[in-house]
Coordinates of C-alpha atoms in Angstrom, one line a residue:
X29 CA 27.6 113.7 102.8
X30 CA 27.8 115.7 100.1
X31 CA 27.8 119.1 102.0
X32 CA 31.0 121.1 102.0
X33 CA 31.7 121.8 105.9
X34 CA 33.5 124.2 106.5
X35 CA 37.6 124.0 106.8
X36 CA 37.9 125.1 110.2
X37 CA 34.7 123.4 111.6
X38 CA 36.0 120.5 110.5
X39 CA 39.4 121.0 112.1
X40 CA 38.0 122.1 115.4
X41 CA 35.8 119.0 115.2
X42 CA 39.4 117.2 114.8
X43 CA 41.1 119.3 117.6
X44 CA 38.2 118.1 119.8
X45 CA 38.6 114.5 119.4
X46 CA 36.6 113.7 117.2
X47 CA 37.7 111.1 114.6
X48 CA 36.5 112.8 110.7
X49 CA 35.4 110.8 108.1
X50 CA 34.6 113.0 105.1
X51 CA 32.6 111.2 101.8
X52 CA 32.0 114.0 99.1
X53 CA 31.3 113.7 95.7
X54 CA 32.7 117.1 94.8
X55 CA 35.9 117.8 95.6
X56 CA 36.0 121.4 97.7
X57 CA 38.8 121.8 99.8
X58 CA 42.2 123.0 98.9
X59 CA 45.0 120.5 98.6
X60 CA 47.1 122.3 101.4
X61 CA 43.8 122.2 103.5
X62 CA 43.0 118.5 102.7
X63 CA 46.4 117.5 103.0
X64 CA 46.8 119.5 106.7
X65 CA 43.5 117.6 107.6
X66 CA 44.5 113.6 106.2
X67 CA 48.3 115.0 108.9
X68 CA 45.7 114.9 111.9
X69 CA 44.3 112.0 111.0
X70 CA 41.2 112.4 109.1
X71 CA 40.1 109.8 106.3
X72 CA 38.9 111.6 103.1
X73 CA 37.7 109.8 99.9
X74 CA 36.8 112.1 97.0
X75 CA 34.4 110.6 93.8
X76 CA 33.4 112.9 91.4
X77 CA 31.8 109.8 89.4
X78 CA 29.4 109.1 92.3
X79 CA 26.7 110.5 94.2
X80 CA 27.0 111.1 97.9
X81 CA 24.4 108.5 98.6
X82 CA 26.2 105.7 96.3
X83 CA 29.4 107.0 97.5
X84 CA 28.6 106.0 101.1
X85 CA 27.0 102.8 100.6
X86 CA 29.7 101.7 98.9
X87 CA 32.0 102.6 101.5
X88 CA 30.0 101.2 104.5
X89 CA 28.5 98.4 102.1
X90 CA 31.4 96.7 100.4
X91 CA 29.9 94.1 97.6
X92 CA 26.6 94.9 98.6
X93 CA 24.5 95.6 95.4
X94 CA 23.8 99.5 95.4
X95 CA 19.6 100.1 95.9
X96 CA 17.9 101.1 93.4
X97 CA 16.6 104.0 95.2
X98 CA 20.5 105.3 95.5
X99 CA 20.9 104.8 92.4
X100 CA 18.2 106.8 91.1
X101 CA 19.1 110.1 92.9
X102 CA 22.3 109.8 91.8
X103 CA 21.5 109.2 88.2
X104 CA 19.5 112.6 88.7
X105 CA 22.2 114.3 90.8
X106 CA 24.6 113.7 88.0
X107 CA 22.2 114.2 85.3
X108 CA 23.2 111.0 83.3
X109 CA 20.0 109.7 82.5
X110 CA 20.3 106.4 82.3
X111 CA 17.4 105.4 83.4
X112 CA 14.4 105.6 81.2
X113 CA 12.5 108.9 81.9
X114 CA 15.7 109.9 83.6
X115 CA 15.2 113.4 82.5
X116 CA 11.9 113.5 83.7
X117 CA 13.1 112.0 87.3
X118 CA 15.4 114.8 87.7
X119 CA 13.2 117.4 87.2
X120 CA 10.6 115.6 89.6
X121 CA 12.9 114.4 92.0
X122 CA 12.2 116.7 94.9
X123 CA 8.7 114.7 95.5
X124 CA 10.6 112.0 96.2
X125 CA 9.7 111.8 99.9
X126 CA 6.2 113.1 99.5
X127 CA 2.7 112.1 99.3
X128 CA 3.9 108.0 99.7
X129 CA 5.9 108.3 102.7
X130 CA 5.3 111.0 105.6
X131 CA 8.7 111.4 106.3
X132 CA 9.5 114.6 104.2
X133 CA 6.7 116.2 106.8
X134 CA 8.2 114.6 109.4
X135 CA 11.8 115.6 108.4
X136 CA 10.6 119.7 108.1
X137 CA 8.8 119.3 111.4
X138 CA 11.8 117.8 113.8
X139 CA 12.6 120.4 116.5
X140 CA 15.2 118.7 118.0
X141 CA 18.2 116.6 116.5
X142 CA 18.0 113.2 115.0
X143 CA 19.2 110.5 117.3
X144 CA 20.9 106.9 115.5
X145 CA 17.8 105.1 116.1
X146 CA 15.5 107.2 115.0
X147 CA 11.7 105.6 113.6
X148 CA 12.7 107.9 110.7
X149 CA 15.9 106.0 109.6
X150 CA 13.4 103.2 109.8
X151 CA 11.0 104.2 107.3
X152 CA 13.5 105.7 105.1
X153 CA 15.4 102.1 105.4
X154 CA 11.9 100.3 104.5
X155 CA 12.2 102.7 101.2
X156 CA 15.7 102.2 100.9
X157 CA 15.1 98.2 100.7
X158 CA 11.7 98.0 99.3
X159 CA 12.5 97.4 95.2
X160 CA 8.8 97.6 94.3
X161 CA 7.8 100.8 97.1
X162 CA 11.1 102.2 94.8
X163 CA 9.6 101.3 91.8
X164 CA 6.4 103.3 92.9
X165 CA 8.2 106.7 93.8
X166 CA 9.9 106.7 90.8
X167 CA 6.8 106.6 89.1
X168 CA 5.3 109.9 91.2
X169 CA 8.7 111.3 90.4
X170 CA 8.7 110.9 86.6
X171 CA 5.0 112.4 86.6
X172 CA 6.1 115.5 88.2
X173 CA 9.0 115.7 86.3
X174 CA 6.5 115.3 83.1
X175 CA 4.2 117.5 84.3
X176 CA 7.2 120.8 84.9
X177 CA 8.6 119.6 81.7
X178 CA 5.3 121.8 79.9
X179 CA 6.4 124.8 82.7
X180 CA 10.2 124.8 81.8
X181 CA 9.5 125.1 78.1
X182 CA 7.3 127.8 78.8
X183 CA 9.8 129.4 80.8
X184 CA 12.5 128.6 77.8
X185 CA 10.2 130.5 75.2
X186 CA 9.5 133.6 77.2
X187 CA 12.7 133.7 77.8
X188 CA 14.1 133.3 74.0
X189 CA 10.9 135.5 73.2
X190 CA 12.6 138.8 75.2
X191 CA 16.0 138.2 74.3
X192 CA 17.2 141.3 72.3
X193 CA 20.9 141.7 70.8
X194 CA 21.9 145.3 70.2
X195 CA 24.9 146.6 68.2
X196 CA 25.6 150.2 69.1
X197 CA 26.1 152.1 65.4
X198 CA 28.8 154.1 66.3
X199 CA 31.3 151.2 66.7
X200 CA 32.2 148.0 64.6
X201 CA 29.9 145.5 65.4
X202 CA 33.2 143.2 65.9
X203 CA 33.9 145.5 68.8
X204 CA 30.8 146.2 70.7
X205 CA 28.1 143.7 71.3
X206 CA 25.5 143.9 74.2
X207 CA 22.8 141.0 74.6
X208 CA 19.7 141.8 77.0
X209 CA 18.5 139.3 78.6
X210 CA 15.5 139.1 80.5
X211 CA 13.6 136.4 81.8

């Protein structure tokens, strides 16, 4: 969800018999190549107004409310901020699995592939459901986010602090402009 595969990985997959369902949230593939892939039988459902996470629930979840936790990343994904310290979630979201949970460890460390019933769906589930365990990565989240808030507007100011715009005097400025920028 929400990684392009590639065209014609996806139609081997197809050729194979495999049945293809494909969830984005961005819409990649040509219309000839989508179009040759709904032909063989593949179901695709495009949202640009929805995360991949919200996108799928709502698919395999029909009237079930959305979790908060989904909605959270996707509020960050699409940068809407609607919830309060959104900003600050999004630029703290990567934590999202850390420190509370050991699954972002455990996630880095698997060595082999991930089988349906795998413990780590589990906890991920128990997060997934648990409003007020939610509640509390959000929290960690909007810290971070706080705390690189200071970093990026340092990063903004050295940036604007270096930026030069030179005209070269031999030629109307309307005509020749060059901006250096360095960072």
């Amino acid at each position: 969800l929400g990684v392009c595969w590639d065209y014609d990985d996806m139609r081997n997959l197809i050729e194979n018999g495999a049945q293809v369902l494909v969830l984005q949230s961005e819409d990649t593939l040509s219309e000839p190549d989508k179009n040759d892939l709904i032909q063989l039988g593949t179901w695709i459902e495009v949202d640009p107004r929805l995360g991949a996470g919200v996108l799928a629930w709502e698919f395999f979840n029909k009237g079930d409310p959305v979790p908060l936790l989904l909605r959270a990343i996707e509020d960050s994904y699409l940068g809407r901020n609607v919830f309060k310290d959104g900003k600050a979630m999004e630029d703290g979201i990567d934590v999202l699995l850390e420190d509370v949970t050991d699954i972002n460890a455990e996630v880095k460390a698997l060595l082999r592939p991930v089988a349906y019933r795998d413990e780590i769906f589990t906890k991920f589930n128990h997060l997934l459901n648990d409003n007020q365990a939610t509640r509390k990565r959000l929290q960690v989240i909007t810290e971070k986010g706080r705390e690189r808030a200071a970093e990026i507007a340092a990063d903004q100011a050295r940036a604007a602090a270096s930026c030069v715009v030179r005209v070269f005097r031999h030629f109307p400025a309307w005509k020749c402009n060059m901006v250096l920028m360095s960072s």
